[in-house]
mmCIF file of C-alpha atoms in Angstrom:
data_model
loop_
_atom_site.group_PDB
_atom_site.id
_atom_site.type_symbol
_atom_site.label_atom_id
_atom_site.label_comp_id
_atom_site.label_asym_id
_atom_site.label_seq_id
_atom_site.Cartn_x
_atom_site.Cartn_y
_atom_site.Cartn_z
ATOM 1 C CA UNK A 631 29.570 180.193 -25.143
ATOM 2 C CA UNK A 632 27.631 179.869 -28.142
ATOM 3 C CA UNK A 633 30.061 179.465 -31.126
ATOM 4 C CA UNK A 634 28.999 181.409 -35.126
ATOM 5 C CA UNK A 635 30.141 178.426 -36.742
ATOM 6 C CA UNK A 636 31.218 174.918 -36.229
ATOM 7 C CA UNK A 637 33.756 174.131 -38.808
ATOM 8 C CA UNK A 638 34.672 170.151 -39.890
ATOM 9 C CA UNK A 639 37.870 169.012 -41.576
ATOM 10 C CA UNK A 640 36.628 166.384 -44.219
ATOM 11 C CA UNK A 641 38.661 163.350 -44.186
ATOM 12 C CA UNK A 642 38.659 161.268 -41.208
ATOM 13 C CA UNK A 643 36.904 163.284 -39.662
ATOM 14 C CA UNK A 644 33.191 163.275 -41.380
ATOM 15 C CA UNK A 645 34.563 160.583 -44.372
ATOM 16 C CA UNK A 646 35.879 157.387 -43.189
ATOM 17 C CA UNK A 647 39.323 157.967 -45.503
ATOM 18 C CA UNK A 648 39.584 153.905 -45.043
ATOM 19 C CA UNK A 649 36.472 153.047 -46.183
ATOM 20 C CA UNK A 650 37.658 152.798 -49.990
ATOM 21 C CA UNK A 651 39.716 150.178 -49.314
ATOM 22 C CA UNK A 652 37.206 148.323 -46.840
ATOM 23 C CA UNK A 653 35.336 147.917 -50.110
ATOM 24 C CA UNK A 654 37.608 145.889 -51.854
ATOM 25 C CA UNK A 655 39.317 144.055 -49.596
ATOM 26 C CA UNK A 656 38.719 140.872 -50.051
ATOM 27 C CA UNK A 657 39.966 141.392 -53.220
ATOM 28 C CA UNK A 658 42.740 143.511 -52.385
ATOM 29 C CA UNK A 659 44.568 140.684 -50.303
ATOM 30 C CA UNK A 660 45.711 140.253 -46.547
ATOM 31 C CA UNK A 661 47.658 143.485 -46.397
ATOM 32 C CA UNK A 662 44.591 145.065 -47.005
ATOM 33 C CA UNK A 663 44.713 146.967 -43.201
ATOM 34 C CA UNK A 664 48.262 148.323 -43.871
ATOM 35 C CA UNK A 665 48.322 149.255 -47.537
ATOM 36 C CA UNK A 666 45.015 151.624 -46.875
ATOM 37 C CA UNK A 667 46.797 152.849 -43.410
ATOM 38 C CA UNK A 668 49.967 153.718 -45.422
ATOM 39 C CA UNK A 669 47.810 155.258 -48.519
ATOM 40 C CA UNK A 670 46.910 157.395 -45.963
ATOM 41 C CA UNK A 671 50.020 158.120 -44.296
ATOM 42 C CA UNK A 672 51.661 159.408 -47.418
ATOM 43 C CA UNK A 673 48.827 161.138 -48.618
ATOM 44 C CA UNK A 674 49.396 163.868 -45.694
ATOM 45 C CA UNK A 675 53.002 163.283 -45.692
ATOM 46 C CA UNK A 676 53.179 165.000 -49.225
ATOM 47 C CA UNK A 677 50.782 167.325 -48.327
ATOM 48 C CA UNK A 678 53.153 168.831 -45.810
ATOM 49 C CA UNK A 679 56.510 168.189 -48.191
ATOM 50 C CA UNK A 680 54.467 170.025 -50.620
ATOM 51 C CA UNK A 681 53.481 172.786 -48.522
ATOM 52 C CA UNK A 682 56.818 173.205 -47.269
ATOM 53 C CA UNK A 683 58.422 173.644 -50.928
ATOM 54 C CA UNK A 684 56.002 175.463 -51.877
ATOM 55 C CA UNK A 685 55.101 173.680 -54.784
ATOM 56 C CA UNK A 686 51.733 172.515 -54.660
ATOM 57 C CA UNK A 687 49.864 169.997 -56.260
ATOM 58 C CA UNK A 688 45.847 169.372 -55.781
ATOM 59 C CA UNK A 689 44.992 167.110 -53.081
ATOM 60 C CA UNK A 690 44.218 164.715 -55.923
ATOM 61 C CA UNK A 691 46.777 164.327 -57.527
ATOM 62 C CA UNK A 692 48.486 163.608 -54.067
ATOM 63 C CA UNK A 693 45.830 161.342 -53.060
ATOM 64 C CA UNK A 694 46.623 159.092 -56.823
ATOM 65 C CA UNK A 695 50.448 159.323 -55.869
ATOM 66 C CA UNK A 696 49.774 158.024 -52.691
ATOM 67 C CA UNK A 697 48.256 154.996 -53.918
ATOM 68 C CA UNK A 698 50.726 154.088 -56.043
ATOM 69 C CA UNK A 699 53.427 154.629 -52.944
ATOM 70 C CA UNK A 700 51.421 152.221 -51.014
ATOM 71 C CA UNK A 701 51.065 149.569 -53.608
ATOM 72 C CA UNK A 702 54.830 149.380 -54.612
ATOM 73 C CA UNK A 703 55.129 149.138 -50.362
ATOM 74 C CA UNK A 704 52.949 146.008 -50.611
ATOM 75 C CA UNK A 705 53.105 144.102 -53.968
ATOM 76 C CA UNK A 706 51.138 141.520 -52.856
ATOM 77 C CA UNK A 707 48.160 143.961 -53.157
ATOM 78 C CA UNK A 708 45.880 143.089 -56.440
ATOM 79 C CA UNK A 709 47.235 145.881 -59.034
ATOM 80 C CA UNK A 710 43.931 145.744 -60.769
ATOM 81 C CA UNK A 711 41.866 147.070 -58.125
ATOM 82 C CA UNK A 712 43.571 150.830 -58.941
ATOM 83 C CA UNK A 713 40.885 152.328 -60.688
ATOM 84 C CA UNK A 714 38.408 151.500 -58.127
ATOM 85 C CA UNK A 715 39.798 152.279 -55.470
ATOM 86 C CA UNK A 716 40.356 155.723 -57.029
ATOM 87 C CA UNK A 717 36.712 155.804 -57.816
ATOM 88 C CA UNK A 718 35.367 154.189 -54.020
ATOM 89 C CA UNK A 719 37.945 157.369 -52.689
ATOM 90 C CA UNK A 720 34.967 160.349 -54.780
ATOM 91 C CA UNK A 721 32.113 158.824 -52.042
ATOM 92 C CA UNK A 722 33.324 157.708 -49.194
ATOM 93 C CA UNK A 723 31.382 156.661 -46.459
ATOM 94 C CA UNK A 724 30.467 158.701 -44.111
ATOM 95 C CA UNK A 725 30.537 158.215 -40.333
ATOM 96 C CA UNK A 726 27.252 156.868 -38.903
ATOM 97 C CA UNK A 727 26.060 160.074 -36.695
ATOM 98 C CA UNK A 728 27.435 163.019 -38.844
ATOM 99 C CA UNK A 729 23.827 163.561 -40.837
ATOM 100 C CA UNK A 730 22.101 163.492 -37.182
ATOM 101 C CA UNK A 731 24.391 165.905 -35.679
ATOM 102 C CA UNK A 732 25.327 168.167 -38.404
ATOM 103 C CA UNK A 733 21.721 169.068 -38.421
ATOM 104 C CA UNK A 734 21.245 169.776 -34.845
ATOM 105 C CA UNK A 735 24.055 172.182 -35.202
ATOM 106 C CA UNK A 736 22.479 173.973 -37.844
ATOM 107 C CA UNK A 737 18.990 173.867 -36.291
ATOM 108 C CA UNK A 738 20.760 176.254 -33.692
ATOM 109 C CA UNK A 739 21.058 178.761 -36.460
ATOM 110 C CA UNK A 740 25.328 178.721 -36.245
ATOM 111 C CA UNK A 741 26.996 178.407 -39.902
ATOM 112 C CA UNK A 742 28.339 174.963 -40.579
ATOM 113 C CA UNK A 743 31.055 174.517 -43.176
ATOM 114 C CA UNK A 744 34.334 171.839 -44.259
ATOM 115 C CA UNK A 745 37.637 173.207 -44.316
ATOM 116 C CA UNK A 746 39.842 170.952 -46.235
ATOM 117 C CA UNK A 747 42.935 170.261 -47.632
ATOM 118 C CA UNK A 748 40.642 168.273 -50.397
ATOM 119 C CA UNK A 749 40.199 169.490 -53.513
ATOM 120 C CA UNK A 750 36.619 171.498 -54.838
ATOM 121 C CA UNK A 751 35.935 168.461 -57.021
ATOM 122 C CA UNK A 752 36.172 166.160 -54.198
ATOM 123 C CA UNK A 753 34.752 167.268 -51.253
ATOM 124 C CA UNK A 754 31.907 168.380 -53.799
ATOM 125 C CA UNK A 755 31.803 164.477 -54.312
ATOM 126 C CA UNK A 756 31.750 163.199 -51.352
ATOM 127 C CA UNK A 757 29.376 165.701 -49.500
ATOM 128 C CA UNK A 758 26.642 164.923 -52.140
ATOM 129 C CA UNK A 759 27.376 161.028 -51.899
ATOM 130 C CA UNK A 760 26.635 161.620 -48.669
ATOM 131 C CA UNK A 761 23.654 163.619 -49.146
ATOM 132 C CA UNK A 762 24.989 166.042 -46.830
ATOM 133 C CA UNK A 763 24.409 168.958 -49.488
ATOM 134 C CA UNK A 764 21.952 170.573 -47.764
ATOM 135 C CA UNK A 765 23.626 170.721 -43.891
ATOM 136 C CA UNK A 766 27.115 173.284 -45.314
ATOM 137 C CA UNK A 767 26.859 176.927 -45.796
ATOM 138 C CA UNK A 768 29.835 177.200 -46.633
ATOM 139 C CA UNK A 769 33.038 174.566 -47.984
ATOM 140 C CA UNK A 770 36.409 175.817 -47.666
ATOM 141 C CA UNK A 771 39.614 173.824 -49.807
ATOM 142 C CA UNK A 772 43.010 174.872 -49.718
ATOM 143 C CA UNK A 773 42.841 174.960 -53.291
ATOM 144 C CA UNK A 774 41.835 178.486 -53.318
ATOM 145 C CA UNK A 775 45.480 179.289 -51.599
ATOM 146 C CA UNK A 776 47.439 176.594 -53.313
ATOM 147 C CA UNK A 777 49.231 175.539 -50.073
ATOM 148 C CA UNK A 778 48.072 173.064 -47.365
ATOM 149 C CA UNK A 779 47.186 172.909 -42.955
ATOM 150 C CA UNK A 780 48.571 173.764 -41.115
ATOM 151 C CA UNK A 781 49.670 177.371 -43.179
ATOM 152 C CA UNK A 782 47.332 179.558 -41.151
ATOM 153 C CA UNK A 783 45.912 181.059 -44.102
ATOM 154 C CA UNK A 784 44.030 178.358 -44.615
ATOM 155 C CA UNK A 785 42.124 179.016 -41.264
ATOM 156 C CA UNK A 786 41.897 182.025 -41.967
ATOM 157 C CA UNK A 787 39.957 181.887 -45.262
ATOM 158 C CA UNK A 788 37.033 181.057 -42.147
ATOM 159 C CA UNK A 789 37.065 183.916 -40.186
ATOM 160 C CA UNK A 790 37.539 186.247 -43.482
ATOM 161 C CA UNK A 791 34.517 184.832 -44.957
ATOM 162 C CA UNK A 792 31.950 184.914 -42.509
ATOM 163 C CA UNK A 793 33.717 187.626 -40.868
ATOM 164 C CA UNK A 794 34.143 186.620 -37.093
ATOM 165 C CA UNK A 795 36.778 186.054 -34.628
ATOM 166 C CA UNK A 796 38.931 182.647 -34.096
ATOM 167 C CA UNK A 797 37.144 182.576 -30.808
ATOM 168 C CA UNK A 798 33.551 182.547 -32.460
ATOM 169 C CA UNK A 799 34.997 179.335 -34.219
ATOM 170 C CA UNK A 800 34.305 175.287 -33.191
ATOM 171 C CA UNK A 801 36.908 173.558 -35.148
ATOM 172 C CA UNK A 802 36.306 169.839 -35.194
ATOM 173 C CA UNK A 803 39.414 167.625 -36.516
ATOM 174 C CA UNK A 804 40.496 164.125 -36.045
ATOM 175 C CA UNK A 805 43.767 164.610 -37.193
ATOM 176 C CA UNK A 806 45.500 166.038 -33.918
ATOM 177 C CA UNK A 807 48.361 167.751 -36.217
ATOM 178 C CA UNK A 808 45.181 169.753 -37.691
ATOM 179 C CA UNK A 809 43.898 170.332 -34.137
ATOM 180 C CA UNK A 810 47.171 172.145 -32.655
ATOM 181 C CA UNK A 811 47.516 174.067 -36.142
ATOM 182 C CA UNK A 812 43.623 175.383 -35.308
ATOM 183 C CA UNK A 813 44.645 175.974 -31.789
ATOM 184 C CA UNK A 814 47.605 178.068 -32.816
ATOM 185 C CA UNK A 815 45.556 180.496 -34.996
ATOM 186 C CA UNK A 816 43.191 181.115 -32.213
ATOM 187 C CA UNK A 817 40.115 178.447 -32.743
ATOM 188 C CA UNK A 818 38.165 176.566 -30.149
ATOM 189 C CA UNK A 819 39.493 173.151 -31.067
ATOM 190 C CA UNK A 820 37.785 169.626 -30.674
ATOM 191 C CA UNK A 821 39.416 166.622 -31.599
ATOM 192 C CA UNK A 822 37.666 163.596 -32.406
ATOM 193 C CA UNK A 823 40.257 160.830 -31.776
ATOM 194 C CA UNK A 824 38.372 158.143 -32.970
ATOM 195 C CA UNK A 825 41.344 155.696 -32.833
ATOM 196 C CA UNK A 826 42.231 156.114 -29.325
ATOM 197 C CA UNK A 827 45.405 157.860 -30.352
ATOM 198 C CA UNK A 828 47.933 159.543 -27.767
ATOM 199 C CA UNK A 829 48.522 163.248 -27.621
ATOM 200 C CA UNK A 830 51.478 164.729 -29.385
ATOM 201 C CA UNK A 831 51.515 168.468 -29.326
ATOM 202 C CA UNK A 832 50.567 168.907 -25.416
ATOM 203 C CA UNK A 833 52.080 172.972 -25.801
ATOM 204 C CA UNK A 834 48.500 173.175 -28.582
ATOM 205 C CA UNK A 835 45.674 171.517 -26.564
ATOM 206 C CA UNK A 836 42.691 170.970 -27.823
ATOM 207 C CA UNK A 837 39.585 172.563 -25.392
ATOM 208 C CA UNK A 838 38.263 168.585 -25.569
ATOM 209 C CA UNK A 839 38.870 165.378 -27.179
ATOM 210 C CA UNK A 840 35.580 163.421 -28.166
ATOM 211 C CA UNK A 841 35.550 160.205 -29.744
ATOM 212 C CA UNK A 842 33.250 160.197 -32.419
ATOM 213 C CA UNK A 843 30.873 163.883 -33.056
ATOM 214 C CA UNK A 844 27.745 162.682 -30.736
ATOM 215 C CA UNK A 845 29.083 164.766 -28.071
ATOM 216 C CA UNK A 846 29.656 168.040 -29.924
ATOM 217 C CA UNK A 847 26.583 170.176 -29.298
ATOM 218 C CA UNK A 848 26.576 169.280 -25.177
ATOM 219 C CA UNK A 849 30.163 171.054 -25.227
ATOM 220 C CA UNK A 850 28.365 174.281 -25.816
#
């Protein structure tokens, strides 16, 4: 079927989250690897804690704490580097075919839009360090509901907006928690395990598992 929009989650999936730290690593030390995989770790983990208590902080804020977590886990890592890693996290990279394919998906004439649990300020950022300003219609942020995914509000603020059905929306995430929260609500789900990862919620399947975003637009 022909889908109304195709709607990304940010990081991971069109920003490489570990490309701040591939930056500086050199610099950073030998536990560069783990300290940026565990910077990310607890940068969801308080996402959900938060979510759960229902005392939100911006996704920020979280991302800031997060960094500190993962340099008092490895004090080995250069201390000094903080600030730019905090700065290298505003543009991150973006993955090599997400211009190419983001526009081919347009070019069909469906909407194309972020839903995130990252703040205005930095997906704003990050989608013009990308120079993919041009490519979104429309960029969602949890920030607007003050709670986090999987709260299916948050997918919601989608279908609200552009006023369609779950089933009218492609949801492409690489984080497979994200994926079975977008299944639940009703989305056609695509999950871009780029790491090779192993399925954990087999009761919220996604309808296919790519490994990078080439192979969206053949899925129909």
């Amino acid at each position: 079927m022909a889908y109304a929009a195709y709607v990304f989650d940010a990081y991971g999936t069109l920003f490489d989250v570990h490309s701040a730290v591939r930056k500086h690593s050199e610099k950073l030390g030998p536990d560069s690897t783990a300290f940026s995989m565990v910077w990310r770790q607890k940068q969801l983990e308080y996402s959900w804690v938060r979510a759960l208590m229902q005392r939100y902080k911006d996704f920020w804020e979280l991302t800031e704490q997060a960094l500190d977590t993962a340099y008092a886990l490895y004090p080995s890592a250069d201390k000094s580097l903080r600030d730019d890693l905090l700065n290298a996290y505003w543009t991150l990279d973006c993955y090599p075919e997400v211009p190419e394919v983001l526009t081919r998906l347009k070019a069909t004439g469906a909407k194309i839009a972020i839903l995130s649990n990252g703040s205005p300020a930095m997906l704003e950022a990050a989608i013009k360090g990308a120079g993919l300003t041009d490519l979104f219609d429309e960029v969602f942020s949890v920030d607007d509901l003050k709670t986090y995914k999987t709260d299916e509000r948050v997918y919601e603020l989608v279908t609200t907006h552009f006023r369609i059905y779950p089933e009218a929306v492609s949801f492409q995430s690489s984080n497979r928690w994200d994926i079975a929260g977008a299944t639940a609500f009703g989305f056609r789900t695509v999950w871009m395990n780029r790491a090779g990862l192993p399925d954990e919620y087999p009761d919220l399947t996604p309808a296919a598992v790519l490994n990078d975003l080439t192979g969206l637009q053949a899925l129909g």
